[in-house]
Amino acid sequence: MPARRPGEPNHEHGPLVTLSMREAAYHLPEVPDAPARLVAATTDALAEVLGEDVRRQVIVTIAGVPDGRTGVAGAVA
């Protein structure tokens, strides 16, 4: 199979990870590249656990939840 470029979709079955946090957490000034770091760290962790061959199949989705759209202990947070 020919090599794929990073970010290019594939038709193989692989891990799909969705990270869901409050949107503001992805825009912290002290971590300007938070989304990229989360994608890289999650991919690295999966490759370490499942084997390096899985790296090119890993899909990481980052979902930001707007303020007022989550709840804690039964109350909107």
Short mmCIF file of C-alpha atoms in Angstrom, two decimals:
data_model
loop_
_atom_site.label_atom_id
_atom_site.label_comp_id
_atom_site.label_asym_id
_atom_site.label_seq_id
_atom_site.Cartn_x
_atom_site.Cartn_y
_atom_site.Cartn_z
CA MET A 1 0.00 0.00 0.00
CA PRO A 2 1.41 3.44 -0.89
CA ALA A 3 2.35 5.78 1.92
CA ARG A 4 -0.22 8.38 2.89
CA ARG A 5 0.49 11.96 3.84
CA PRO A 6 -0.48 13.09 7.37
CA GLY A 7 -4.12 14.14 7.45
CA GLU A 8 -5.04 12.17 4.32
CA PRO A 9 -8.12 9.96 4.83
CA ASN A 10 -7.82 6.21 4.50
CA HIS A 11 -10.20 3.29 4.12
CA GLU A 12 -8.66 1.09 6.78
CA HIS A 13 -10.23 0.37 10.14
CA GLY A 14 -8.41 2.04 12.99
CA PRO A 15 -8.88 3.81 16.29
CA LEU A 16 -11.26 6.74 16.39
CA VAL A 17 -10.89 8.98 19.44
CA THR A 18 -13.15 11.93 20.23
CA LEU A 19 -11.99 14.47 22.80
CA SER A 20 -14.82 16.59 24.13
CA MET A 21 -14.14 19.50 26.48
CA ARG A 22 -15.41 22.98 27.05
CA GLU A 23 -14.39 25.11 24.08
CA ALA A 24 -12.44 27.56 26.24
CA ALA A 25 -10.00 24.82 27.28
CA TYR A 26 -8.70 24.65 23.71
CA HIS A 27 -7.82 28.36 23.74
CA LEU A 28 -5.76 28.80 26.89
CA PRO A 29 -3.05 31.45 26.40
CA GLU A 30 -0.48 29.32 28.23
CA VAL A 31 -1.07 26.46 25.74
CA PRO A 32 -1.40 28.20 22.36
CA ASP A 33 -1.23 24.99 20.36
CA ALA A 34 -3.47 22.84 22.60
CA PRO A 35 -5.44 21.13 19.80
CA ALA A 36 -2.29 20.10 17.90
CA ARG A 37 -0.64 18.88 21.10
CA LEU A 38 -3.72 16.85 22.06
CA VAL A 39 -3.88 15.20 18.63
CA ALA A 40 -0.15 14.37 18.68
CA ALA A 41 -0.14 13.08 22.28
CA THR A 42 -3.25 10.95 21.74
CA THR A 43 -1.80 9.47 18.55
CA ASP A 44 1.52 8.78 20.28
CA ALA A 45 -0.25 7.04 23.18
CA LEU A 46 -2.30 4.81 20.89
CA ALA A 47 0.78 3.88 18.86
CA GLU A 48 2.64 3.01 22.05
CA VAL A 49 -0.16 0.78 23.33
CA LEU A 50 -1.42 -0.75 20.06
CA GLY A 51 1.80 -0.76 18.06
CA GLU A 52 3.46 1.68 15.70
CA ASP A 53 1.62 0.21 12.68
CA VAL A 54 -1.65 1.71 13.95
CA ARG A 55 -0.31 5.30 13.92
CA ARG A 56 -1.28 6.02 10.32
CA GLN A 57 -4.84 4.83 10.98
CA VAL A 58 -5.54 6.92 14.10
CA ILE A 59 -8.27 9.54 13.78
CA VAL A 60 -8.56 12.10 16.57
CA THR A 61 -11.55 14.45 16.63
CA ILE A 62 -11.62 17.44 18.94
CA ALA A 63 -15.09 18.64 19.91
CA GLY A 64 -15.41 21.94 21.74
CA VAL A 65 -18.53 22.34 23.85
CA PRO A 66 -19.67 25.98 24.15
CA ASP A 67 -20.26 27.51 27.57
CA GLY A 68 -23.72 26.76 28.88
CA ARG A 69 -23.97 23.46 26.99
CA THR A 70 -22.62 21.17 29.69
CA GLY A 71 -23.85 20.32 33.15
CA VAL A 72 -22.35 19.33 36.47
CA ALA A 73 -24.40 17.70 39.23
CA GLY A 74 -27.65 18.47 37.42
CA ALA A 75 -26.97 22.15 36.76
CA VAL A 76 -25.80 23.88 33.58
CA ALA A 77 -22.14 24.80 33.95
#
